[in-house]
């Protein structure tokens, strides 16, 4: 792409500072002309964990059904959480799994990160596979109401197909598992 035709941010104003997010308004210019103002959510980042166990060559996953206030509905999803200030990602994975499903992983494998909504948000969600699960419960966050749900691969496929799983990070993380991890685990 030609450098003289690029869009540049020329001004940025923070209009809200929160504990985990900030909201800013950016002015964008192209060829020396202001062309747009855009609102941007700055997010500290998060993790999603795919907790799995293998029994007799069958893979099962632990999901959580929890109330999500912004959409005022229950969501079936993989455990996930916002990173605390400069928190080590693997520590966050362990913490979230202990809080949400009452288990601690002995195997943690980082896949990569995904941008949640790069058109208007800086949130980067780091995707981890978590196995070797052992019982280990921490107290849940005060604003969480959670039911733990154990599902097979086929049950997850059906719930996605029937729109019972509508959470994008969960669908993405499940597809990552299916495409990049499943065959390796079944050889064990």
Short mmCIF file of C-alpha atoms in Angstrom, two decimals:
data_model
loop_
_atom_site.label_atom_id
_atom_site.label_comp_id
_atom_site.label_asym_id
_atom_site.label_seq_id
_atom_site.Cartn_x
_atom_site.Cartn_y
_atom_site.Cartn_z
CA UNK A 1 0.00 0.00 0.00
CA UNK A 2 1.34 3.44 -0.87
CA UNK A 3 2.49 5.41 2.16
CA UNK A 4 0.95 8.67 0.90
CA UNK A 5 -2.49 7.07 0.96
CA UNK A 6 -2.42 5.74 4.52
CA UNK A 7 -4.85 6.72 7.24
CA UNK A 8 -3.15 8.16 10.33
CA UNK A 9 -4.37 8.91 13.83
CA UNK A 10 -3.61 12.59 14.40
CA UNK A 11 -5.38 13.21 17.68
CA UNK A 12 -6.65 11.06 20.52
CA UNK A 13 -8.64 12.09 23.58
CA UNK A 14 -9.46 9.83 26.51
CA UNK A 15 -13.06 10.48 27.54
CA UNK A 16 -13.43 7.76 30.20
CA UNK A 17 -10.97 5.86 32.40
CA UNK A 18 -12.17 2.67 34.06
CA UNK A 19 -10.67 -0.22 35.99
CA UNK A 20 -10.29 -2.48 32.93
CA UNK A 21 -11.26 -0.29 29.99
CA UNK A 22 -10.79 3.25 28.78
CA UNK A 23 -12.77 4.98 26.06
CA UNK A 24 -11.07 7.35 23.67
CA UNK A 25 -12.02 9.32 20.58
CA UNK A 26 -9.52 9.36 17.71
CA UNK A 27 -9.31 11.79 14.79
CA UNK A 28 -8.12 10.13 11.59
CA UNK A 29 -6.58 11.84 8.61
CA UNK A 30 -5.69 10.89 5.10
CA UNK A 31 -3.60 13.02 2.76
CA UNK A 32 -3.60 15.87 5.30
CA UNK A 33 -7.41 15.98 5.71
CA UNK A 34 -9.42 14.92 8.76
CA UNK A 35 -11.68 12.19 7.44
CA UNK A 36 -13.29 10.67 10.51
CA UNK A 37 -13.67 10.50 14.27
CA UNK A 38 -13.78 7.04 15.82
CA UNK A 39 -14.51 5.85 19.35
CA UNK A 40 -12.12 3.18 20.62
CA UNK A 41 -12.38 0.94 23.68
CA UNK A 42 -8.94 0.34 25.19
CA UNK A 43 -8.95 -2.99 27.04
CA UNK A 44 -6.22 -4.46 29.29
CA UNK A 45 -6.51 -7.90 27.67
CA UNK A 46 -7.93 -11.27 28.64
CA UNK A 47 -7.53 -15.03 28.44
CA UNK A 48 -9.77 -17.85 27.31
CA UNK A 49 -9.04 -21.39 28.46
CA UNK A 50 -10.17 -24.60 26.80
CA UNK A 51 -10.27 -27.06 29.73
CA UNK A 52 -10.35 -30.61 28.42
CA UNK A 53 -10.02 -34.16 29.64
CA UNK A 54 -9.56 -37.38 27.72
CA UNK A 55 -11.34 -40.58 28.77
CA UNK A 56 -11.04 -43.71 26.60
CA UNK A 57 -10.10 -41.70 23.49
CA UNK A 58 -13.08 -39.35 24.03
CA UNK A 59 -12.43 -35.67 24.65
CA UNK A 60 -14.65 -33.75 27.05
CA UNK A 61 -14.65 -30.02 27.72
CA UNK A 62 -15.69 -27.91 30.68
CA UNK A 63 -17.73 -24.82 29.89
CA UNK A 64 -19.58 -22.40 32.10
CA UNK A 65 -23.09 -21.06 31.78
CA UNK A 66 -23.08 -17.60 33.27
CA UNK A 67 -25.13 -14.45 33.36
CA UNK A 68 -23.64 -11.70 31.18
CA UNK A 69 -24.95 -8.33 32.29
CA UNK A 70 -24.14 -6.32 29.10
CA UNK A 71 -26.41 -8.56 26.99
CA UNK A 72 -28.78 -9.46 29.85
CA UNK A 73 -28.68 -13.17 29.06
CA UNK A 74 -27.08 -16.48 30.04
CA UNK A 75 -24.11 -17.50 27.90
CA UNK A 76 -22.51 -20.94 27.55
CA UNK A 77 -18.79 -20.37 27.10
CA UNK A 78 -15.29 -21.52 27.86
CA UNK A 79 -13.86 -20.04 31.05
CA UNK A 80 -12.32 -16.64 30.40
CA UNK A 81 -11.32 -13.57 32.28
CA UNK A 82 -9.78 -10.15 32.20
CA UNK A 83 -6.11 -9.92 33.03
CA UNK A 84 -5.19 -8.13 36.23
CA UNK A 85 -2.55 -5.42 35.93
CA UNK A 86 0.50 -6.98 34.22
CA UNK A 87 -0.62 -10.45 35.33
CA UNK A 88 1.20 -13.48 33.94
CA UNK A 89 -1.19 -15.10 31.46
CA UNK A 90 -0.68 -18.66 32.72
CA UNK A 91 -1.39 -17.53 36.29
CA UNK A 92 -4.59 -15.95 34.98
CA UNK A 93 -5.56 -19.25 33.29
CA UNK A 94 -5.07 -21.16 36.56
CA UNK A 95 -6.98 -18.51 38.56
CA UNK A 96 -9.92 -18.42 36.16
CA UNK A 97 -10.24 -22.21 36.01
CA UNK A 98 -10.11 -22.49 39.80
CA UNK A 99 -12.74 -19.76 40.18
CA UNK A 100 -15.06 -20.87 37.38
CA UNK A 101 -14.86 -24.68 37.16
CA UNK A 102 -13.14 -25.56 40.44
CA UNK A 103 -10.14 -27.20 38.78
CA UNK A 104 -6.46 -26.48 38.31
CA UNK A 105 -4.67 -27.52 35.08
CA UNK A 106 -1.33 -29.34 35.18
CA UNK A 107 -0.87 -28.82 31.42
CA UNK A 108 -1.19 -25.35 29.92
CA UNK A 109 -0.48 -24.82 26.22
CA UNK A 110 -0.54 -21.35 24.64
CA UNK A 111 -1.92 -21.19 21.12
CA UNK A 112 -1.97 -17.50 20.19
CA UNK A 113 -3.98 -14.36 20.70
CA UNK A 114 -7.06 -13.10 18.90
CA UNK A 115 -8.42 -9.58 18.61
CA UNK A 116 -11.99 -9.44 19.83
CA UNK A 117 -13.21 -6.53 17.69
CA UNK A 118 -10.24 -4.70 16.09
CA UNK A 119 -12.47 -2.15 14.39
CA UNK A 120 -13.30 -0.46 17.69
CA UNK A 121 -11.54 -2.30 20.55
CA UNK A 122 -7.92 -3.06 21.49
CA UNK A 123 -8.79 -6.21 23.50
CA UNK A 124 -6.41 -9.06 22.80
CA UNK A 125 -7.64 -12.41 24.11
CA UNK A 126 -4.95 -15.04 24.66
CA UNK A 127 -6.08 -18.59 23.91
CA UNK A 128 -4.85 -21.52 26.04
CA UNK A 129 -5.51 -25.24 26.05
CA UNK A 130 -5.69 -26.58 29.63
CA UNK A 131 -5.47 -30.27 30.51
CA UNK A 132 -4.51 -32.55 33.35
CA UNK A 133 -7.30 -31.06 35.46
CA UNK A 134 -7.27 -31.56 39.24
CA UNK A 135 -9.93 -30.41 41.72
CA UNK A 136 -8.96 -27.05 43.25
CA UNK A 137 -11.65 -24.46 43.94
CA UNK A 138 -11.20 -20.74 44.53
CA UNK A 139 -14.05 -18.43 45.48
CA UNK A 140 -15.76 -17.02 42.38
CA UNK A 141 -15.86 -13.32 41.66
CA UNK A 142 -18.71 -11.62 43.51
CA UNK A 143 -20.48 -10.67 40.26
CA UNK A 144 -20.38 -14.19 38.78
CA UNK A 145 -23.23 -16.69 38.83
CA UNK A 146 -21.87 -19.85 37.19
CA UNK A 147 -23.02 -23.38 36.33
CA UNK A 148 -20.29 -25.78 35.17
CA UNK A 149 -21.22 -27.85 32.11
CA UNK A 150 -19.21 -30.85 30.86
CA UNK A 151 -19.70 -31.56 27.14
CA UNK A 152 -18.31 -33.91 24.51
CA UNK A 153 -17.03 -32.64 21.16
CA UNK A 154 -20.24 -33.74 19.47
CA UNK A 155 -22.38 -31.94 22.04
CA UNK A 156 -20.42 -28.73 21.47
CA UNK A 157 -20.80 -29.06 17.69
CA UNK A 158 -24.56 -29.48 18.13
CA UNK A 159 -24.86 -26.56 20.54
CA UNK A 160 -23.00 -24.31 18.09
CA UNK A 161 -25.20 -25.54 15.22
CA UNK A 162 -28.37 -25.00 17.27
CA UNK A 163 -27.23 -21.53 18.41
CA UNK A 164 -26.98 -22.58 22.04
CA UNK A 165 -23.32 -21.52 22.00
CA UNK A 166 -23.16 -18.02 20.53
CA UNK A 167 -20.00 -16.73 22.19
CA UNK A 168 -17.36 -15.92 19.56
CA UNK A 169 -14.29 -16.63 21.73
CA UNK A 170 -15.72 -20.06 22.61
CA UNK A 171 -16.51 -20.95 19.00
CA UNK A 172 -13.07 -19.73 17.89
CA UNK A 173 -11.20 -21.54 20.68
CA UNK A 174 -13.13 -24.76 20.01
CA UNK A 175 -12.27 -24.57 16.31
CA UNK A 176 -8.61 -23.97 17.19
CA UNK A 177 -8.68 -27.09 19.37
CA UNK A 178 -10.38 -29.14 16.64
CA UNK A 179 -7.99 -28.02 13.92
CA UNK A 180 -4.65 -27.85 15.73
CA UNK A 181 -4.78 -30.00 18.87
CA UNK A 182 -7.36 -32.78 18.75
CA UNK A 183 -5.34 -35.30 16.74
CA UNK A 184 -2.24 -34.83 18.91
CA UNK A 185 -4.22 -35.57 22.07
CA UNK A 186 -5.91 -38.65 20.68
CA UNK A 187 -2.49 -40.22 19.93
CA UNK A 188 -1.61 -40.16 23.64
#
